[in-house]
Coordinates of N, CA, C and O and ligand atoms in Angstrom, one line a residue:
X126 N 0.9 -1.3 -0.2 CA 0.1 -0.1 0.0 C 0.9 1.3 -0.4 O 1.7 1.1 0.5
X127 N 0.5 2.1 -0.3 CA 1.0 3.6 -1.0 C 1.3 4.2 0.8 O -0.1 4.1 1.9
X128 N 2.4 5.1 0.6 CA 2.6 5.8 1.8 C 1.1 6.9 1.7 O 0.8 7.6 1.0
X129 N 0.2 6.9 3.6 CA -0.4 8.2 4.0 C -0.3 8.8 4.8 O 0.7 8.5 5.5
X130 N -1.3 10.2 4.8 CA -0.8 10.9 6.0 C -2.0 11.4 6.7 O -3.7 11.0 5.8
X131 N -2.0 11.2 8.0 CA -2.9 11.8 8.7 C -2.4 13.2 9.4 O -1.6 13.1 10.2
X132 N -3.1 13.3 10.1 CA -3.3 14.3 11.0 C -3.6 14.1 12.9 O -4.6 13.7 12.8
X133 N -2.9 14.9 13.2 CA -3.0 14.4 14.9 C -2.8 15.6 15.7 O -1.5 16.5 15.4
X134 N -3.4 15.9 17.0 CA -3.6 16.7 17.6 C -3.1 15.9 19.0 O -3.7 14.6 19.5
X135 N -2.3 16.2 20.0 CA -2.2 15.5 21.7 C -2.3 16.9 21.9 O -2.4 18.5 22.1
X136 N -3.8 16.2 22.5 CA -4.5 17.6 23.0 C -4.1 18.7 24.6 O -3.1 17.7 25.4
X137 N -4.3 19.1 25.4 CA -3.8 20.1 26.4 C -3.8 19.0 27.2 O -3.1 19.4 28.5
X138 N -4.9 17.7 27.6 CA -4.2 17.3 28.8 C -3.3 16.8 29.0 O -2.9 16.9 30.0
X139 N -3.5 15.9 27.9 CA -1.6 15.1 27.5 C -0.7 16.2 27.4 O 0.8 15.2 28.3
X140 N -0.5 16.7 27.0 CA -0.1 17.8 27.1 C 0.6 18.4 28.2 O 2.0 18.6 29.0
X141 N -0.3 18.3 29.5 CA -0.2 19.3 30.2 C 0.4 18.2 31.8 O 1.0 18.1 32.6
X142 N 0.3 16.3 31.0 CA 1.1 15.2 31.8 C 1.9 15.3 31.5 O 2.9 14.2 31.7
X143 N 2.8 16.1 30.5 CA 3.8 15.8 30.1 C 4.5 14.4 29.3 O 5.4 14.0 30.1
X144 N 3.7 14.2 28.4 CA 3.6 12.9 27.9 C 3.6 12.8 26.2 O 3.3 11.7 25.5
X145 N 4.2 14.2 25.9 CA 4.6 14.2 24.2 C 5.5 13.1 23.9 O 5.7 12.6 23.2
X146 N 6.7 13.0 24.7 CA 7.3 12.5 23.9 C 6.7 10.7 24.3 O 7.2 9.8 23.0
X147 N 6.4 10.3 25.0 CA 5.8 9.0 25.5 C 4.8 9.0 24.3 O 5.0 7.1 23.7
X148 N 4.0 9.5 23.7 CA 3.1 9.1 22.6 C 4.1 9.3 21.1 O 3.4 8.8 20.3
X149 N 4.7 10.4 20.7 CA 5.2 10.2 19.9 C 6.3 9.1 20.2 O 6.4 8.3 19.1
X150 N 6.4 8.2 21.1 CA 7.1 7.1 20.8 C 6.2 6.3 20.1 O 6.3 5.0 19.2
X151 N 4.5 6.2 20.6 CA 3.3 5.5 20.2 C 4.4 5.6 18.6 O 3.2 4.3 17.6
X152 N 4.0 6.3 18.9 CA 3.7 6.8 17.3 C 5.0 5.8 16.3 O 4.6 5.1 15.4
X153 N 6.4 6.3 16.1 CA 7.5 5.7 15.6 C 7.6 4.0 16.2 O 7.8 3.6 14.9
X154 N 7.1 4.0 16.9 CA 7.0 2.5 17.2 C 5.5 1.8 16.4 O 6.3 0.6 15.9
X155 N 5.1 2.3 15.8 CA 4.1 1.4 14.7 C 4.5 1.9 13.2 O 3.8 1.0 13.1
X156 N 5.3 2.3 13.6 CA 5.7 2.8 12.1 C 5.5 4.2 11.5 O 5.8 4.6 10.4
X157 N 5.3 4.6 12.4 CA 4.6 6.1 11.5 C 5.4 7.1 12.1 O 6.3 7.3 13.2
X158 N 5.7 7.8 10.6 CA 6.9 8.8 10.4 C 6.3 10.1 10.9 O 4.7 10.6 10.2
X159 N 7.0 10.6 12.0 CA 6.9 12.6 12.4 C 6.9 13.7 11.0 O 8.1 14.0 10.8
X160 N 6.3 13.6 10.2 CA 6.7 14.5 8.8 C 6.9 15.9 9.4 O 7.3 17.4 8.3
X161 N 5.7 16.4 9.7 CA 5.5 18.2 10.5 C 5.1 18.3 12.0 O 4.5 17.1 12.7
X162 N 5.6 18.9 12.6 CA 5.0 19.2 13.9 C 5.6 20.7 14.5 O 6.4 21.6 14.2
X163 N 4.1 21.5 15.4 CA 4.6 22.0 16.4 C 3.3 22.1 17.6 O 2.1 21.6 17.9
X164 N 4.0 23.1 18.8 CA 3.2 23.7 19.4 C 2.4 24.6 19.2 O 3.2 25.7 18.7
X165 N 1.3 24.6 19.7 CA 0.2 26.0 19.4 C -1.2 26.3 20.6 O -1.1 24.8 21.3
X166 N -1.3 27.1 20.9 CA -2.4 27.5 22.0 C -3.3 27.2 21.1 O -3.4 29.3 20.7
X167 N -4.5 27.3 20.8 CA -5.6 27.3 20.0 C -6.2 28.9 20.3 O -6.3 28.7 21.4
X168 N -6.4 29.7 19.4 CA -7.0 30.3 19.8 C -9.3 29.6 19.4 O -8.6 28.4 19.1
X169 N -9.7 30.5 20.7 CA -11.3 30.0 20.4 C -11.9 30.0 18.8 O -12.6 28.6 18.5
X170 N -11.4 30.5 17.8 CA -11.7 30.5 16.4 C -11.0 29.8 15.9 O -11.6 28.9 15.2
X171 N -10.2 29.5 16.3 CA -9.6 27.7 15.6 C -9.3 26.8 16.0 O -9.6 25.5 15.1
X172 N -10.3 26.7 17.1 CA -10.2 25.5 17.8 C -11.9 25.5 17.1 O -12.6 24.0 16.9
X173 N -12.8 26.5 17.0 CA -14.2 26.0 16.4 C -14.7 26.1 15.1 O -15.4 25.2 14.6
X174 N -13.1 26.5 14.5 CA -13.6 25.7 13.2 C -12.5 24.9 13.0 O -12.6 23.8 11.7
X175 N -11.9 24.2 13.8 CA -11.2 22.7 13.5 C -12.6 21.8 13.3 O -12.5 20.9 13.3
X176 N -13.2 22.4 14.7 CA -14.8 21.4 15.1 C -15.8 21.7 14.4 O -16.8 21.7 15.1
X177 N -15.9 22.6 13.5 CA -16.8 22.7 12.7 C -17.8 21.7 12.7 O -19.4 21.8 12.7
X178 N -17.7 20.4 12.6 CA -18.2 19.8 11.9 C -19.4 18.8 12.4 O -21.1 19.0 13.3
X179 N -19.1 19.6 14.5 CA -19.1 19.0 15.8 C -20.3 20.0 16.5 O -20.6 20.5 16.9
X180 N -20.5 21.6 15.5 CA -21.1 22.4 15.8 C -22.0 22.8 16.8 O -22.6 23.2 17.5
X181 N -22.9 21.8 16.5 CA -24.4 21.5 17.0 C -24.8 20.2 18.0 O -25.9 20.4 18.6
X182 N -23.6 20.1 18.1 CA -23.8 19.1 19.2 C -23.5 19.7 20.4 O -22.7 20.9 20.8
X183 N -24.2 18.7 21.2 CA -24.4 19.8 23.2 C -22.6 20.1 23.9 O -22.7 20.8 24.5
X184 N -21.8 19.3 23.3 CA -20.8 19.5 24.0 C -20.3 19.8 23.2 O -18.7 20.0 23.6
X185 N -20.5 20.6 22.1 CA -19.6 21.9 21.4 C -18.7 22.7 22.0 O -17.9 23.1 22.4
X186 N -19.3 23.6 23.3 CA -19.0 24.2 23.4 C -17.5 24.0 24.6 O -16.5 24.5 25.1
X187 N -17.9 23.3 25.0 CA -16.9 22.9 26.2 C -15.6 21.6 26.0 O -14.5 22.4 26.4
X188 N -16.5 21.5 24.3 CA -15.1 20.8 23.5 C -14.4 22.4 23.1 O -12.2 21.6 23.0
X189 N -14.2 23.3 22.6 CA -13.8 24.4 22.4 C -13.5 24.4 23.2 O -12.2 25.2 23.4
X190 N -14.2 24.5 24.7 CA -13.3 25.6 26.3 C -12.0 25.1 26.4 O -11.0 25.0 26.9
X191 N -12.2 23.2 25.9 CA -10.8 22.3 26.3 C -9.5 22.3 26.0 O -8.1 22.6 25.7
X192 N -10.1 22.6 24.0 CA -9.0 22.7 23.4 C -8.3 24.1 22.9 O -7.2 23.6 22.8
X193 N -9.2 24.8 23.9 CA -8.2 26.4 23.8 C -7.4 26.3 25.3 O -6.8 27.1 25.6
X194 N -7.7 25.4 26.4 CA -7.0 25.3 27.7 C -5.3 25.4 28.3 O -5.8 25.6 29.4
X195 N -5.2 25.2 27.0 CA -3.2 25.1 27.0 C -3.1 24.8 25.8 O -3.7 25.0 24.5
X196 N -1.7 24.4 25.7 CA -0.8 24.2 24.1 C -1.1 23.0 24.0 O -1.3 22.4 24.5
X197 N -1.5 22.9 22.1 CA -1.0 21.4 22.2 C 0.3 21.2 21.2 O 0.3 22.3 21.1
X198 N 0.2 20.2 20.3 CA 0.8 19.8 19.6 C 0.1 19.1 18.5 O -0.6 18.6 18.7
X199 N 0.4 19.6 17.2 CA -0.3 19.5 16.1 C 0.6 18.9 14.7 O 2.0 18.9 15.4
X200 N 0.8 17.3 14.9 CA 1.7 17.0 13.8 C 0.8 16.2 12.7 O -0.6 15.8 12.7
X201 N 1.4 16.4 11.4 CA 1.7 15.5 10.6 C 2.2 13.7 11.2 O 3.2 13.8 10.4
X202 N 1.5 13.0 10.4 CA 1.7 11.4 10.2 C 2.2 10.7 9.6 O 1.2 10.6 8.9
X203 N 3.2 9.5 8.7 CA 2.7 9.4 7.5 C 3.4 7.9 8.2 O 4.2 7.8 8.5
X204 N 3.2 7.1 7.1 CA 3.2 5.8 6.8 C 2.3 5.1 6.5 O 0.7 5.6 5.5
X205 N 2.4 3.7 5.6 CA 1.1 2.6 5.4 C -0.1 2.9 6.4 O -0.1 2.4 7.6
X206 N -1.3 2.9 5.3 CA -2.6 3.0 6.5 C -3.1 3.9 8.0 O -2.7 3.4 8.6
X207 N -2.3 5.2 7.8 CA -1.7 5.8 9.0 C -3.2 6.0 9.7 O -3.0 6.6 10.8
X208 N -4.3 6.4 8.4 CA -5.1 7.1 9.3 C -5.7 5.6 10.1 O -6.1 6.2 11.4
X209 N -5.7 4.5 9.4 CA -6.5 3.7 10.9 C -5.3 3.4 11.6 O -6.0 3.3 12.8
X210 N -4.7 3.5 11.5 CA -3.2 3.0 12.3 C -2.9 3.8 13.8 O -3.2 3.3 14.5
X211 N -3.9 5.2 13.2 CA -3.4 6.2 13.8 C -4.7 6.0 14.9 O -4.5 6.4 16.1
X212 N -5.9 5.7 14.2 CA -6.7 5.5 15.6 C -6.8 4.1 16.4 O -7.2 3.9 17.0
X213 N -5.8 3.3 15.8 CA -5.9 2.0 16.9 C -5.1 2.4 17.8 O -5.5 1.9 18.8
X214 N -3.8 3.2 17.7 CA -2.9 3.6 18.3 C -3.8 4.7 19.4 O -3.4 4.5 21.0
X215 N -5.2 5.4 18.7 CA -5.8 6.2 20.1 C -6.5 5.7 21.0 O -6.7 5.8 22.4
X216 N -7.0 4.4 20.3 CA -8.6 3.7 20.9 C -9.1 5.1 20.9 O -10.2 5.4 20.4
X217 N -10.4 4.2 21.5 CA -11.9 4.6 21.2 C -12.2 5.9 22.4 O -11.2 6.0 22.9
X218 N -13.2 6.7 22.1 CA -13.1 8.3 22.0 C -13.6 8.2 23.8 O -12.9 9.2 24.1
X219 N -14.1 7.4 24.0 CA -14.0 7.5 25.3 C -13.5 6.2 26.2 O -13.0 5.2 25.6
X220 N -12.3 7.2 26.8 CA -11.2 6.1 27.6 C -12.2 4.8 28.2 O -11.4 3.9 28.5
X221 N -12.9 5.1 28.5 CA -13.7 3.8 29.1 C -14.0 2.4 28.3 O -14.0 1.8 28.7
X222 N -13.7 2.9 27.3 CA -14.2 1.9 25.8 C -12.7 1.7 25.5 O -12.7 0.9 24.8
X223 N -11.8 1.9 25.4 CA -10.4 2.1 25.3 C -9.6 0.3 25.4 O -9.9 0.5 26.7
X224 N -9.3 -0.1 24.6 CA -8.3 -1.1 24.6 C -7.5 -0.8 24.7 O -6.6 0.3 25.0
X225 N -7.3 -1.9 26.2 CA -5.9 -1.6 27.1 C -4.8 -1.5 26.3 O -5.0 -2.0 25.1
X226 N -3.7 -0.1 26.3 CA -2.5 0.0 26.0 C -2.9 0.9 24.6 O -1.4 1.1 24.1
X227 N -3.9 1.5 24.7 CA -3.8 2.3 23.5 C -3.7 3.9 24.6 O -3.9 3.8 25.5
X228 N -3.3 5.2 23.5 CA -2.7 6.4 24.1 C -4.9 6.5 25.3 O -4.3 7.1 26.4
X229 N -5.8 6.4 24.7 CA -6.4 6.9 25.5 C -7.1 6.2 27.1 O -7.1 6.7 27.6
X230 N -6.7 4.7 26.8 CA -6.7 3.9 27.8 C -5.8 4.3 29.0 O -5.5 4.8 30.0
X231 N -4.5 5.2 28.7 CA -3.2 5.2 29.3 C -3.2 6.3 29.5 O -2.9 7.0 30.8
X232 N -3.9 7.3 28.9 CA -3.7 8.9 29.2 C -5.0 9.5 29.5 O -4.5 10.6 29.6
X233 N -6.0 9.4 29.0 CA -6.9 9.7 28.9 C -7.7 9.9 30.3 O -8.2 9.1 30.6
X234 N -8.9 11.2 30.7 CA -9.4 11.3 32.0 C -11.0 10.7 31.8 O -11.2 10.2 32.5
X235 N -11.4 11.4 30.8 CA -12.8 11.2 30.1 C -13.3 11.4 28.8 O -11.9 11.6 28.5
X236 N -14.0 11.0 28.5 CA -14.5 11.5 26.6 C -14.5 12.8 26.4 O -14.0 12.7 25.3
X237 N -14.6 13.6 27.5 CA -13.8 15.3 27.1 C -12.8 15.8 26.9 O -12.3 16.5 26.4
X238 N -12.2 14.8 28.0 CA -10.6 15.0 27.7 C -9.9 14.1 27.8 O -9.3 13.0 28.5
X239 N -10.0 13.8 26.3 CA -9.6 12.9 26.3 C -8.2 12.1 25.1 O -8.0 11.5 24.0
X240 N -6.7 13.0 25.8 CA -5.6 13.0 25.4 C -5.4 13.3 23.8 O -4.3 13.5 23.6
X241 N -6.4 13.1 22.6 CA -5.7 12.7 21.4 C -6.5 12.7 20.3 O -7.3 12.3 21.0
X242 N -6.1 13.4 19.3 CA -7.1 13.3 18.4 C -6.9 13.2 16.6 O -5.4 13.0 16.9
X243 N -7.0 11.9 16.1 CA -6.7 11.6 14.7 C -8.1 11.6 13.4 O -9.0 11.4 14.1
X244 N -7.3 12.5 12.7 CA -8.3 12.0 11.6 C -8.5 10.9 11.6 O -9.0 9.7 11.6
X245 N -10.6 10.9 10.7 CA -11.3 9.8 10.6 C -10.9 9.0 9.2 O -11.7 8.3 9.1
X246 N -10.5 9.9 8.0 CA -10.1 9.4 6.9 C -9.3 10.0 6.2 O -9.5 10.8 6.3
X247 N -8.9 9.5 5.0 CA -8.4 10.3 4.3 C -8.9 11.6 4.2 O -8.0 13.0 3.8
X248 N -10.1 11.7 3.8 CA -10.5 13.2 3.0 C -10.0 13.4 4.1 O -9.6 15.5 3.7
X249 N -10.6 13.9 5.8 CA -11.2 14.1 6.5 C -9.1 15.1 6.9 O -8.5 16.1 7.6
X250 N -8.4 14.1 7.0 CA -7.2 13.7 7.4 C -6.2 15.3 6.2 O -5.7 16.3 6.6
X251 N -6.6 15.4 5.1 CA -6.5 16.1 3.6 C -7.1 17.9 4.3 O -5.7 18.6 4.1
X252 N -7.3 17.6 4.3 CA -8.5 18.8 5.2 C -8.0 19.7 6.3 O -7.4 20.4 6.2
X253 N -7.5 18.9 7.5 CA -6.7 19.3 8.5 C -5.5 19.6 8.5 O -5.2 19.9 9.4
X254 N -5.1 18.7 7.9 CA -3.1 19.0 7.1 C -3.2 20.1 7.0 O -3.0 21.6 7.2
X255 N -3.9 20.5 5.6 CA -4.6 22.5 5.5 C -4.5 22.8 6.4 O -4.4 24.4 6.2
X256 N -5.2 23.2 7.4 CA -5.9 24.0 8.6 C -4.8 24.3 8.9 O -5.1 25.1 9.3
X257 N -3.8 23.6 9.6 CA -2.3 23.7 10.5 C -1.1 23.7 9.5 O -0.4 24.9 10.4
X258 N -0.5 23.4 8.9 CA -0.1 22.7 8.0 C 0.1 23.7 6.9 O -0.5 23.1 5.9
X259 N 1.2 24.8 6.0 CA 1.7 24.7 4.2 C 2.1 23.8 4.0 O 3.0 23.0 4.8
X260 N 2.7 23.3 2.6 CA 2.8 22.3 2.3 C 4.5 22.6 2.4 O 5.5 21.3 2.7
X261 N 5.0 23.8 2.8 CA 6.4 23.8 3.0 C 6.9 23.3 4.9 O 7.7 22.9 4.2
X262 N 6.3 23.8 5.6 CA 6.1 23.2 6.2 C 6.6 21.2 6.6 O 6.6 21.1 7.7
X263 N 5.8 20.6 5.2 CA 6.0 19.2 5.7 C 6.9 18.4 5.3 O 6.6 19.3 4.1
X264 N 7.6 17.8 6.1 CA 8.9 17.5 5.2 C 9.9 15.8 5.2 O 9.6 14.9 6.0
X265 N 8.7 15.4 4.4 CA 8.9 13.9 3.4 C 10.2 13.5 3.7 O 11.4 14.0 3.5
X266 N 10.3 11.9 4.4 CA 11.7 11.5 4.5 C 12.7 11.6 2.9 O 12.1 11.5 2.0
X267 N 13.8 11.7 2.9 CA 14.9 11.7 1.7 C 15.6 10.5 2.0 O 16.6 10.3 1.2
X268 N 16.0 9.9 2.8 CA 16.7 9.0 3.5 C 16.1 8.0 4.6 O 15.1 8.5 5.0
Ligands
RTP196 P1 -11.6 13.2 17.4 O1 -12.0 13.8 16.6 O2 -10.9 14.5 19.1 O3 -10.5 12.9 17.2 O4 -12.0 12.0 18.5 P2 -13.4 11.4 18.0 O5 -12.9 10.9 16.3 O6 -12.4 10.3 18.3 O7 -14.4 11.9 18.0 P3 -15.8 12.6 17.3 O8 -16.5 11.9 17.4 O9 -15.1 13.2 16.6 O10 -16.1 13.9 19.0 C1 -14.9 14.7 18.9 C2 -14.3 15.4 20.6 O11 -15.9 15.3 21.0 C3 -15.8 15.2 22.4 N1 -17.2 14.4 22.4 N2 -17.7 14.5 23.4 N3 -19.9 14.0 25.4 C4 -19.7 13.5 24.4 O12 -20.6 12.5 23.9 C5 -18.8 13.5 23.3 N4 -18.4 13.2 22.3 C6 -17.8 13.3 21.3 C7 -14.7 14.6 22.3 O13 -13.5 15.1 23.2 C8 -13.9 13.8 21.5 O14 -12.6 13.5 21.5
MG197 MG1 -13.4 13.1 15.2

């Protein structure tokens, strides 16, 4: 299968827990390469735009509040089957349902503060990558 890209966020709860490196290790151990990365503190407008598909859901205001509560790490992951692979590494949205050994089982406290985001399809991955990164900021491996 050809290389695929996905978009990932280490959310404010996990950044506060000081587990950025531990989470990057999970990605790398699974064969995903980090081809772009930066730390940012999302504005309300950035968080609302990113999660626009959920704007009518009852948890939307709490989600935006949480996502702007501290800095996040945003990254582009590249590898075979990257979208599905990252979702497997993350585990279920609700950490109570996440399989043992997944990021959310290990680092998430609740469905509202669940440690990480990962694109749910190649189409959303392309949109989400473009939301945060210019082409020049993405560095595919040359060796
Ligand atoms: P994400 O987009 O953050 O990677 O999470 P996801 O695909 O697993 O879940 P999604 O349905 O896209 O929901 C986005 C985020 O909204 C919060 N949420 N809360 N209280 C609730 O019922 C509820 N449902 C979703 C979660 O923080 C979820 O990650
Ligand atoms: Mg989602």
